[in-house]
XYZ file of C-alpha atoms in Angstrom:
718
model
C -141.857 141.520 4.031
C -144.746 144.172 3.677
C -146.864 144.948 5.831
C -150.947 144.520 4.822
C -152.048 147.234 7.318
C -153.366 150.851 5.026
C -150.190 152.808 4.831
C -152.236 155.110 6.869
C -151.036 152.961 9.696
C -147.555 152.292 8.282
C -144.856 153.487 10.412
C -143.454 156.588 8.273
C -140.380 155.431 6.588
C -138.755 156.407 3.050
C -140.263 154.496 0.410
C -138.017 152.373 -1.146
C -137.740 153.719 -4.898
C -138.542 152.015 -7.996
C -135.749 151.632 -10.482
C -135.328 154.826 -12.976
C -137.754 154.699 -15.783
C -140.302 152.587 -13.988
C -143.171 153.114 -11.726
C -143.768 156.408 -12.730
C -140.702 157.965 -12.141
C -139.894 160.505 -15.263
C -138.710 159.222 -18.185
C -139.133 158.474 -22.384
C -140.394 155.161 -23.188
C -137.287 154.381 -24.582
C -135.794 155.084 -21.339
C -137.984 153.127 -19.639
C -137.565 149.994 -22.395
C -134.462 150.031 -21.808
C -134.217 149.928 -18.085
C -136.043 146.789 -18.305
C -133.629 145.533 -20.688
C -131.227 145.853 -18.036
C -133.354 144.197 -15.301
C -131.644 141.468 -13.866
C -134.841 138.887 -13.846
C -135.462 136.991 -17.231
C -137.787 140.625 -17.940
C -134.943 140.594 -20.327
C -136.464 137.765 -21.864
C -139.901 139.479 -21.940
C -138.719 142.768 -23.320
C -136.121 141.874 -25.681
C -137.589 138.219 -26.966
C -140.978 137.108 -25.977
C -142.629 140.018 -26.466
C -143.865 138.889 -29.540
C -145.204 135.635 -29.057
C -145.829 132.094 -31.490
C -148.639 132.527 -34.067
C -150.650 135.153 -35.425
C -151.969 137.858 -33.461
C -155.283 137.392 -31.356
C -156.697 140.237 -33.745
C -155.733 137.921 -36.643
C -157.872 135.277 -34.483
C -161.745 137.068 -33.928
C -164.605 135.486 -34.107
C -166.981 138.054 -34.354
C -170.341 135.989 -33.860
C -172.753 138.449 -32.955
C -174.174 141.447 -34.277
C -173.004 144.778 -33.531
C -176.101 146.600 -33.348
C -176.419 144.403 -30.391
C -173.138 145.284 -28.264
C -173.868 147.484 -25.723
C -172.572 151.221 -26.527
C -168.865 151.643 -24.605
C -169.241 153.456 -21.713
C -172.231 151.790 -20.783
C -171.037 148.881 -18.320
C -172.199 151.049 -15.451
C -171.675 147.892 -13.519
C -167.870 147.582 -14.928
C -166.711 150.926 -14.616
C -168.273 151.022 -10.479
C -165.705 147.735 -10.107
C -163.116 150.193 -11.500
C -163.697 152.970 -9.422
C -164.020 150.684 -6.227
C -160.599 149.070 -7.233
C -158.937 152.238 -7.615
C -160.167 153.747 -4.028
C -158.775 150.343 -2.828
C -155.324 151.214 -4.478
C -155.075 154.224 -2.096
C -154.784 151.886 1.173
C -151.472 150.902 -0.276
C -148.290 153.326 -0.852
C -146.983 153.188 -4.538
C -144.455 151.426 -4.378
C -146.194 148.422 -2.692
C -147.760 145.768 -5.465
C -151.385 145.799 -4.063
C -151.787 148.983 -4.842
C -150.626 148.319 -8.671
C -152.273 145.631 -9.205
C -155.322 146.945 -8.365
C -154.466 150.125 -10.581
C -153.990 147.787 -13.785
C -156.943 146.051 -12.801
C -159.105 149.306 -12.757
C -157.276 150.446 -16.081
C -157.947 147.097 -17.770
C -161.810 147.552 -16.653
C -162.152 151.444 -17.721
C -159.891 151.111 -20.839
C -161.674 148.336 -21.727
C -165.604 149.244 -21.610
C -164.345 152.974 -23.270
C -163.249 150.478 -26.181
C -166.499 149.014 -26.494
C -166.918 145.081 -27.911
C -163.229 144.568 -28.791
C -162.583 145.795 -25.071
C -163.328 142.796 -23.712
C -160.473 141.162 -23.188
C -158.988 143.841 -21.325
C -162.418 143.724 -19.145
C -162.117 140.030 -18.353
C -158.349 140.862 -17.873
C -160.075 143.297 -14.894
C -162.895 140.989 -13.783
C -160.186 137.997 -13.389
C -157.298 140.044 -11.167
C -160.510 142.248 -9.231
C -162.661 138.734 -8.158
C -158.808 137.232 -7.417
C -157.186 139.979 -5.614
C -157.288 138.768 -2.044
C -155.020 135.744 -3.294
C -152.540 137.626 -4.402
C -152.095 139.955 -1.815
C -152.153 136.608 0.102
C -149.083 136.364 -2.120
C -147.414 139.699 -1.431
C -148.082 139.811 1.994
C -144.893 137.550 2.411
C -142.944 139.311 -0.240
C -139.655 141.305 0.161
C -139.327 145.110 -1.620
C -137.774 144.000 -4.202
C -141.117 141.836 -5.579
C -143.095 145.103 -5.095
C -140.462 147.053 -6.782
C -140.573 144.503 -10.112
C -144.380 144.390 -10.526
C -144.751 147.862 -9.683
C -142.239 148.622 -12.023
C -143.576 146.362 -15.188
C -147.271 147.632 -14.614
C -145.878 151.224 -13.877
C -143.920 151.115 -17.170
C -145.985 149.600 -19.654
C -148.815 150.859 -21.812
C -152.297 149.389 -20.722
C -153.139 148.401 -23.820
C -156.403 146.833 -24.679
C -155.327 144.402 -27.559
C -155.227 140.794 -26.405
C -151.757 139.756 -26.909
C -150.237 142.457 -25.062
C -152.164 142.422 -21.961
C -151.463 138.496 -21.646
C -147.732 139.650 -22.133
C -147.988 142.039 -19.039
C -149.774 140.653 -16.690
C -146.962 137.712 -17.064
C -144.211 140.218 -16.891
C -146.433 142.108 -13.587
C -146.620 138.343 -11.900
C -143.637 136.784 -13.059
C -142.066 137.643 -9.573
C -144.804 135.163 -7.864
C -144.360 132.770 -10.639
C -141.607 130.552 -9.065
C -143.963 127.105 -8.641
C -146.549 127.269 -11.159
C -147.843 123.971 -12.497
C -146.994 124.441 -16.434
C -149.990 122.911 -17.300
C -151.672 126.066 -15.965
C -153.210 129.278 -18.434
C -153.283 128.805 -22.033
C -152.304 125.043 -22.182
C -152.998 123.565 -25.051
C -154.383 120.286 -26.297
C -152.039 119.732 -29.064
C -148.948 119.959 -26.922
C -146.988 116.658 -26.596
C -145.723 117.355 -22.836
C -146.264 120.407 -20.605
C -143.776 123.097 -20.519
C -141.181 121.441 -17.763
C -137.431 122.209 -17.841
C -137.160 119.435 -19.496
C -139.274 119.814 -22.143
C -136.865 123.303 -22.774
C -133.315 121.503 -21.894
C -134.420 118.867 -25.062
C -135.237 121.504 -27.643
C -131.731 123.973 -25.925
C -130.182 120.737 -26.848
C -131.109 119.940 -31.061
C -130.418 124.368 -31.569
C -126.941 124.152 -30.172
C -125.746 121.955 -33.517
C -127.234 124.747 -35.339
C -124.112 126.806 -34.096
C -121.343 124.772 -36.034
C -123.068 125.183 -39.759
C -121.155 126.932 -41.755
C -124.716 128.024 -43.628
C -125.281 129.724 -40.436
C -124.505 133.346 -41.334
C -122.373 135.607 -38.724
C -125.286 137.626 -37.886
C -127.376 134.349 -37.260
C -125.055 132.587 -35.219
C -124.651 135.810 -32.987
C -128.649 135.886 -32.372
C -129.243 132.532 -31.819
C -126.110 132.492 -29.549
C -127.640 135.227 -27.065
C -130.932 132.907 -27.624
C -129.712 130.327 -26.371
C -128.183 132.385 -23.357
C -131.767 134.220 -22.366
C -133.559 131.352 -23.047
C -131.174 129.489 -20.213
C -131.952 131.894 -17.978
C -136.002 130.985 -18.501
C -135.512 127.446 -17.616
C -136.018 128.055 -13.885
C -139.172 130.762 -14.721
C -142.210 128.967 -15.437
C -143.213 132.260 -16.922
C -141.165 132.336 -19.388
C -140.347 129.094 -20.280
C -143.330 128.465 -22.274
C -142.825 131.444 -24.355
C -139.047 129.642 -24.622
C -140.038 127.035 -26.136
C -142.506 128.140 -28.606
C -139.299 130.539 -29.836
C -137.372 127.306 -29.882
C -139.928 125.583 -31.982
C -139.985 128.084 -34.418
C -136.687 128.049 -35.281
C -136.163 124.160 -35.127
C -139.212 124.037 -37.461
C -137.439 126.502 -39.898
C -133.667 125.191 -39.087
C -134.967 122.008 -41.662
C -132.889 123.988 -44.787
C -129.598 123.855 -42.899
C -130.204 119.627 -43.523
C -130.594 117.828 -46.286
C -132.768 118.457 -48.528
C -134.997 116.593 -51.289
C -132.627 116.335 -54.299
C -135.575 117.932 -56.373
C -135.598 120.768 -54.520
C -133.089 122.907 -56.827
C -130.728 125.824 -55.724
C -133.036 128.997 -56.098
C -135.553 127.405 -53.692
C -132.551 126.432 -50.758
C -130.916 129.612 -51.102
C -134.036 131.100 -50.745
C -134.868 129.957 -47.534
C -131.574 129.734 -45.915
C -131.475 133.571 -46.517
C -134.760 133.396 -44.635
C -133.731 131.046 -41.989
C -130.603 133.062 -41.218
C -132.534 136.409 -41.790
C -135.128 135.204 -39.068
C -133.099 133.970 -36.712
C -130.666 137.350 -36.859
C -133.529 139.542 -36.384
C -134.704 137.299 -32.846
C -133.731 140.067 -30.545
C -133.718 142.616 -32.655
C -137.150 142.426 -34.035
C -139.233 139.782 -32.339
C -142.089 140.204 -34.187
C -139.972 140.221 -38.038
C -138.748 137.469 -36.397
C -141.277 135.199 -35.682
C -143.444 136.189 -39.450
C -139.971 135.078 -41.192
C -139.456 132.122 -39.160
C -142.847 130.944 -39.449
C -143.407 131.197 -43.232
C -140.015 128.834 -43.912
C -141.206 126.740 -41.562
C -144.439 126.257 -43.499
C -142.953 126.479 -46.601
C -140.760 123.063 -45.332
C -143.444 121.420 -44.015
C -145.139 121.746 -47.862
C -141.579 120.474 -49.349
C -142.025 117.340 -46.846
C -144.840 116.418 -47.316
C -144.300 116.652 -51.155
C -141.271 114.424 -50.684
C -143.195 111.726 -48.355
C -146.387 111.651 -50.939
C -146.517 108.109 -52.903
C -144.358 108.511 -56.221
C -147.158 108.148 -58.511
C -148.058 111.550 -56.775
C -145.280 114.168 -56.947
C -145.486 114.681 -60.728
C -142.996 117.456 -61.965
C -145.297 119.781 -62.399
C -146.071 119.539 -58.823
C -142.295 119.973 -57.914
C -141.965 122.730 -59.766
C -144.799 124.809 -57.717
C -143.012 123.432 -54.841
C -140.044 125.530 -56.119
C -141.612 128.363 -56.953
C -143.329 128.563 -53.845
C -139.573 128.476 -51.729
C -138.164 130.447 -54.085
C -140.886 133.501 -54.094
C -139.229 137.015 -54.805
C -139.947 139.594 -52.931
C -143.069 141.420 -53.702
C -144.585 138.320 -54.494
C -148.257 137.772 -52.740
C -147.384 134.444 -51.676
C -144.169 135.456 -49.323
C -146.616 137.385 -46.762
C -146.920 134.966 -43.806
C -150.649 135.331 -43.701
C -150.919 133.913 -47.447
C -148.070 130.837 -46.784
C -150.354 130.458 -44.039
C -153.156 129.526 -45.970
C -151.273 127.572 -49.331
C -149.738 125.738 -46.423
C -153.178 125.044 -44.433
C -155.475 123.915 -47.884
C -151.880 121.980 -48.874
C -152.051 119.795 -46.459
C -155.564 119.747 -45.710
C -155.667 118.066 -49.580
C -153.316 115.977 -49.342
C -154.718 114.543 -45.894
C -158.261 114.155 -47.860
C -156.088 112.232 -50.716
C -154.575 109.885 -48.125
C -157.547 108.531 -46.722
C -157.920 105.490 -48.780
C -154.380 104.652 -47.366
C -155.575 104.929 -43.864
C -158.834 103.236 -44.716
C -159.132 99.764 -42.780
C -158.214 96.346 -44.711
C -160.628 93.751 -45.579
C -160.130 91.420 -42.806
C -160.272 93.580 -40.293
C -164.056 94.774 -40.873
C -166.911 92.554 -40.071
C -168.058 90.517 -43.050
C -171.386 92.185 -43.927
C -169.646 95.658 -44.392
C -166.665 94.305 -46.826
C -169.002 94.508 -49.727
C -169.281 98.103 -49.400
C -165.216 98.866 -49.008
C -164.250 98.585 -52.903
C -167.079 100.610 -54.138
C -166.528 103.029 -51.939
C -162.828 102.830 -52.322
C -163.137 103.989 -56.180
C -165.120 106.510 -55.241
C -162.592 108.273 -53.392
C -159.539 107.519 -55.911
C -162.410 109.650 -58.503
C -162.197 112.945 -56.213
C -159.322 112.076 -54.755
C -157.307 111.722 -58.492
C -159.331 115.342 -59.707
C -157.761 117.039 -56.006
C -154.474 115.462 -57.486
C -154.450 117.450 -60.386
C -155.234 120.796 -58.808
C -152.276 120.542 -56.133
C -149.517 122.864 -58.077
C -152.622 125.008 -58.140
C -153.256 125.887 -54.628
C -149.326 126.210 -54.418
C -149.239 129.015 -57.133
C -152.527 130.934 -55.516
C -151.743 133.264 -52.887
C -155.359 132.525 -51.179
C -155.980 129.280 -52.664
C -159.150 128.633 -50.669
C -161.082 131.702 -53.223
C -160.854 129.613 -56.015
C -163.813 127.594 -57.057
C -162.421 124.860 -58.569
C -160.210 124.054 -55.623
C -162.794 124.431 -53.190
C -165.380 122.037 -55.702
C -162.791 119.668 -55.805
C -162.023 119.914 -51.836
C -165.706 119.553 -51.156
C -166.214 116.548 -52.905
C -162.852 114.285 -52.122
C -163.710 115.693 -48.395
C -167.276 113.834 -48.603
C -165.251 111.464 -50.719
C -163.120 110.617 -47.665
C -166.479 110.665 -45.129
C -167.858 107.732 -47.027
C -164.557 106.149 -47.038
C -165.651 105.581 -43.016
C -168.644 104.195 -43.323
C -167.722 100.630 -43.868
C -165.385 101.000 -40.703
C -167.954 102.679 -38.458
C -170.807 100.701 -39.470
C -168.365 97.630 -38.844
C -167.704 99.139 -35.455
C -171.401 99.278 -34.391
C -172.042 95.692 -35.422
C -168.955 94.122 -33.920
C -169.452 96.170 -30.682
C -172.911 96.366 -30.208
C -174.429 93.427 -27.571
C -176.948 92.876 -25.116
C -174.323 92.171 -22.642
C -172.716 95.735 -21.746
C -170.226 93.676 -19.297
C -169.457 91.909 -22.791
C -165.606 92.637 -23.639
C -164.500 94.251 -26.859
C -163.603 91.167 -29.149
C -159.580 91.058 -29.574
C -157.890 93.520 -32.037
C -156.065 90.229 -33.047
C -158.973 88.532 -34.050
C -161.780 88.779 -36.849
C -164.101 91.547 -35.868
C -168.163 89.412 -36.023
C -171.401 90.977 -35.875
C -173.092 90.619 -32.379
C -175.635 88.218 -32.063
C -178.345 91.358 -31.894
C -176.962 93.058 -34.397
C -177.482 90.026 -36.805
C -180.434 91.733 -38.573
C -178.651 94.978 -39.097
C -175.545 93.643 -40.270
C -177.545 91.715 -42.968
C -179.264 94.741 -44.307
C -175.530 96.563 -44.091
C -174.001 93.320 -46.247
C -177.135 94.208 -48.835
C -176.949 97.526 -48.980
C -173.138 97.398 -49.774
C -174.206 94.863 -52.272
C -176.334 97.347 -54.113
C -173.417 99.533 -53.899
C -171.256 97.670 -56.308
C -174.331 97.660 -58.205
C -175.179 100.334 -61.791
C -178.455 100.568 -60.686
C -179.009 102.115 -56.907
C -176.311 102.906 -56.002
C -176.871 106.426 -55.006
C -179.973 105.438 -53.238
C -177.958 102.757 -51.481
C -175.041 105.479 -50.439
C -177.440 108.034 -49.234
C -179.633 104.866 -47.207
C -175.779 103.809 -45.643
C -175.062 107.463 -44.555
C -177.890 107.931 -42.977
C -177.539 104.169 -41.642
C -174.228 105.199 -40.475
C -174.940 108.806 -38.721
C -178.511 107.049 -36.738
C -176.568 104.118 -35.056
C -173.918 106.104 -34.137
C -176.566 108.411 -32.041
C -178.821 105.253 -31.059
C -176.080 103.247 -29.733
C -174.751 106.173 -27.552
C -177.291 109.292 -27.672
C -175.572 111.947 -25.921
C -176.414 113.151 -22.503
C -177.658 109.347 -21.637
C -174.789 107.959 -19.564
C -174.950 111.560 -17.561
C -178.361 110.732 -17.137
C -178.505 107.171 -16.061
C -175.690 108.464 -13.787
C -177.198 110.626 -11.960
C -180.959 110.534 -12.602
C -181.917 110.728 -8.717
C -179.688 113.990 -8.318
C -181.311 116.786 -7.468
C -179.881 118.640 -10.141
C -181.363 115.599 -12.820
C -184.265 115.299 -10.790
C -184.924 119.519 -11.085
C -184.262 120.103 -14.585
C -186.285 117.320 -15.493
C -189.086 117.905 -13.616
C -189.204 114.347 -11.921
C -189.387 112.509 -15.651
C -185.727 110.954 -15.780
C -187.095 106.880 -16.112
C -189.817 108.116 -18.592
C -187.714 109.568 -20.254
C -184.449 106.608 -20.017
C -187.794 104.542 -21.121
C -188.232 106.482 -24.236
C -184.758 106.448 -24.929
C -184.469 102.176 -24.635
C -187.829 101.921 -26.616
C -186.948 104.309 -29.703
C -183.564 102.217 -29.753
C -185.398 99.255 -29.850
C -187.936 100.567 -32.453
C -185.346 101.219 -34.783
C -183.127 98.668 -34.143
C -186.035 96.632 -35.448
C -187.195 98.924 -38.491
C -184.150 99.463 -39.754
C -183.526 95.782 -40.220
C -186.586 94.637 -41.836
C -188.261 95.542 -45.166
C -191.509 94.600 -43.549
C -191.224 97.352 -41.093
C -189.649 99.922 -43.102
C -193.068 102.032 -43.040
C -191.836 102.453 -39.512
C -188.250 103.181 -39.768
C -188.878 107.210 -40.351
C -190.883 107.449 -37.441
C -188.293 105.770 -35.194
C -185.062 107.800 -36.493
C -187.459 110.333 -35.757
C -188.152 109.785 -32.136
C -183.853 109.182 -31.930
C -182.952 112.899 -33.556
C -185.452 114.023 -31.574
C -183.991 112.331 -28.153
C -180.640 113.294 -29.506
C -181.674 116.874 -29.522
C -182.945 117.085 -26.016
C -180.846 114.756 -23.578
C -177.626 116.949 -24.715
C -179.435 120.254 -23.315
C -180.893 118.903 -20.224
C -177.367 117.646 -19.507
C -176.165 121.359 -19.958
C -179.163 122.289 -17.739
C -177.910 119.490 -14.764
C -174.662 120.767 -15.381
C -175.792 124.550 -14.536
C -177.639 123.761 -11.708
C -175.015 121.669 -10.189
C -172.233 124.770 -10.725
C -174.844 126.536 -8.783
C -175.162 123.668 -5.871
C -171.473 123.639 -6.108
C -170.846 127.269 -5.992
C -173.148 127.767 -2.718
C -170.632 125.402 -1.267
C -167.187 127.844 -2.439
C -166.441 125.291 -4.903
C -166.085 127.674 -7.480
C -166.279 126.606 -11.560
C -163.365 124.866 -12.930
C -163.707 127.297 -16.256
C -162.568 130.206 -13.708
C -159.229 129.105 -13.220
C -158.251 129.565 -17.264
C -157.571 132.898 -18.756
C -160.300 132.781 -21.258
C -163.087 132.738 -18.186
C -164.199 134.651 -15.672
C -167.780 133.860 -14.264
C -168.903 135.311 -10.575
C -171.823 133.578 -9.093
C -174.175 136.881 -10.056
C -173.216 136.506 -13.491
C -173.700 133.130 -13.298
C -177.513 133.357 -11.689
C -177.856 136.253 -14.602
C -177.512 133.871 -17.688
C -179.331 130.577 -16.430
C -182.497 132.574 -15.399
C -184.969 130.367 -15.615
C -183.015 127.260 -17.360
C -184.024 124.554 -14.903
C -187.933 125.384 -14.930
C -187.905 126.021 -19.048
C -185.574 122.649 -19.222
C -188.905 120.740 -16.685
C -191.050 122.130 -19.535
C -188.863 120.627 -22.261
C -188.738 117.276 -20.722
C -192.231 117.459 -20.012
C -193.352 117.744 -23.759
C -190.848 114.981 -24.755
C -191.915 112.240 -21.950
C -195.528 113.187 -23.559
C -193.655 111.029 -26.484
C -196.716 112.574 -29.127
C -195.206 114.915 -31.004
C -191.544 115.206 -31.688
C -192.076 118.551 -33.741
C -193.060 120.135 -30.742
C -189.959 118.487 -28.299
C -187.858 119.822 -31.146
C -189.534 123.239 -31.460
C -188.927 123.611 -27.755
C -185.618 122.470 -27.925
C -184.553 125.323 -30.962
C -186.079 127.938 -28.522
C -183.958 126.976 -25.214
C -181.101 126.554 -26.942
C -181.692 129.848 -28.718
C -182.626 132.012 -25.346
C -180.022 130.251 -22.803
C -177.083 129.756 -25.481
C -174.417 131.900 -23.005
C -175.519 129.342 -20.346
C -175.804 125.934 -21.998
C -171.881 127.632 -23.576
C -171.087 127.375 -19.427
C -172.232 124.277 -18.918
C -169.785 122.958 -22.049
C -166.860 124.777 -20.822
C -166.952 123.677 -17.364
C -167.276 119.574 -18.768
C -164.219 120.651 -20.441
C -162.325 121.376 -18.222
C -163.131 119.659 -15.504
C -162.444 116.706 -18.516
C -158.838 117.309 -18.582
C -158.495 116.925 -15.453
C -156.265 120.222 -15.064
C -154.298 120.947 -11.247
C -155.469 123.725 -9.024
C -154.837 126.761 -11.100
C -154.093 129.431 -8.962
C -154.419 133.143 -10.371
C -150.968 133.723 -11.011
C -150.231 130.490 -12.975
C -153.510 131.266 -14.385
C -152.461 134.831 -15.364
C -148.743 134.956 -16.085
C -148.388 131.975 -18.742
C -148.092 134.840 -21.718
C -149.565 135.345 -24.812
C -151.756 132.573 -26.345
C -151.065 131.222 -29.934
C -153.873 129.534 -32.326
C -152.978 126.722 -31.151
C -154.131 127.093 -27.212
C -157.242 125.743 -26.165
C -160.640 128.066 -27.269
C -158.113 130.894 -28.344
C -159.677 131.285 -31.867
C -162.792 132.271 -29.512
C -161.613 134.316 -26.669
C -162.617 137.484 -28.085
C -166.267 135.849 -27.502
C -166.120 134.386 -24.305
C -164.646 137.447 -22.655
C -167.931 139.107 -23.974
C -170.356 136.468 -22.847
C -168.830 137.227 -18.952
C -168.832 140.852 -19.506
C -171.990 140.439 -20.379
C -173.158 138.153 -17.229
C -171.318 140.472 -14.956
C -173.011 143.456 -16.531
C -176.463 141.375 -16.477
C -176.292 140.679 -12.926
C -176.221 144.546 -12.256
C -178.975 145.511 -14.019
C -182.677 145.222 -14.899
C -185.649 145.584 -16.965
C -184.746 145.744 -21.332
C -180.916 146.743 -20.430
C -180.756 142.986 -18.637
C -182.747 141.725 -20.996
C -180.719 143.347 -24.746
C -177.805 142.206 -22.426
C -178.604 138.592 -22.130
C -179.791 138.723 -25.852
C -175.859 139.909 -26.900
C -174.010 137.362 -24.456
C -176.667 134.738 -26.305
C -176.595 136.171 -29.512
C -172.732 135.728 -29.198
C -172.631 132.003 -27.404
C -174.538 130.775 -30.599
C -171.952 130.570 -32.591
C -169.865 128.871 -30.678
C -170.043 125.048 -30.541
């Protein structure tokens, strides 16, 4: 057990020496890496295999949403550099072989290197801010750790280049903190909403159980068999290591996804295609340990092509033309040098193909007439006919999607996809309006109708249901069909909003809370009255032709309230976060590796948001100018985009009901992939946190410039 006293107060004794090539001891980079491969812990898995995480590198997924001229210049982050100095000074309290020393050195390096890199270094700065904010918690874990644990942490940090590349940072943090990660909840870290189950031992065991039979297949080459066998052995060691288990599951899924070619492919898949896919699979598996990044690219491409094959096989017979099957075969058998063999090109092709097939199949997923209220049924066939027309045009272009390395740059494909997407959205109008007509009732306690019963419009919706019926009938006639379709689209969009305005539930539930009272300027009751009034007025005017002259005004009022209430909800969330933080309840977002705000940073981003929100509420409550209210809403959204993003992130993560994740569970889950929560936006999220931290320590024009940068970044994120 290590002492928590500064090194000057500790008894002098020979410091345990780190392994050769670690912790600053001499040796080439190659020798240091070799020493990690020989480590008894599953760090072998880290260096030899998991160094290449699944999915495209994060740099390829970035969204550069802010103008480059608005970003601070490299080295201008005075607060970040001051924190780096502080951490490096703190590190001197401990010996070089103490993990607390190493973690502070790492945090300082992340901050300094990220700041020097400028805007592209934001993820590195965020990692440093997270380590700095949670260093006391990490110290508590390390106080009781033995010398071997300290040396393991020191060895990884000392033998690894401190890159600002996000994936390299993810893996460095995972490897460094892995010795402390024994009891981490598998739902922490870079979780994905697509995960069918957490990264548990049982989940890994299931994958390994499916992989082992592959060793018995004759089609597997000797090199692939040996590599797969070693992978299974290494993956087995990660069962009890949460830091590595998620990556092991990801690799197992990648291999399994590409292994279908060893089974029984469709009879129409020709031999050149089969041979190429089998060769690619065996080559990818054989490179698992020697070249993980290359293996990932090869297996990912093979898996995507096989998904194209499977999707084509399951198409209805009338869509499986000879031309389409030939195009699939040519994609699968593409020779070296063909642009489509580039994994990024294959991903573009497979994604476009999947989108097209999903849209083509929309009619098959449409409800049957008896599943709709009677008044919504007349529109179903006309909408289906329009969809079939667009689907036919898209079907003719499917071979072209498979032939192009970047199909979504083809104007014909783009036009057909856009037309079909619109037709698919229109096809859903019948179901959407049916749900509104059957579910909107004056009595909120009325139970939903049984799925076994034929749906019927509620009494309240009777007049609106009749108008829906009339529009559906007109849609099937030559004259007036286009106008009827446009009215149905508007009706669907407005009815969704009118039934449940975004932010309304929260306002009704917490109207008396301090947060809501402040951001509404005590206008909550007035706003709720206007909501009820606008909804009732719209229901009357939308259903009665004699009130048609009032319809546009009622719709405008609903649209105004739909724009204002979510902003007030976000402002109330920020106000509640500030109150909670004063009670030492940190934000839920600070438990995720993509986010780290300080209390001062939140205050800087929020500024006078409560007062501005109250002014917006007052303008809306006057109900004399929708244009004025919408203008004020637009201004608030522009001036406080970063703070509003903070509020949305906080609600998202609270709604996930994630477990309490400590710093190790948060940071030691490994690299992200394209499916992880907000992974495509991580650079922008990190920059917003960074801007908030700097703005909190700045004043004058510099503070305003940082806030403008943060808002410009946040304005592009939903």
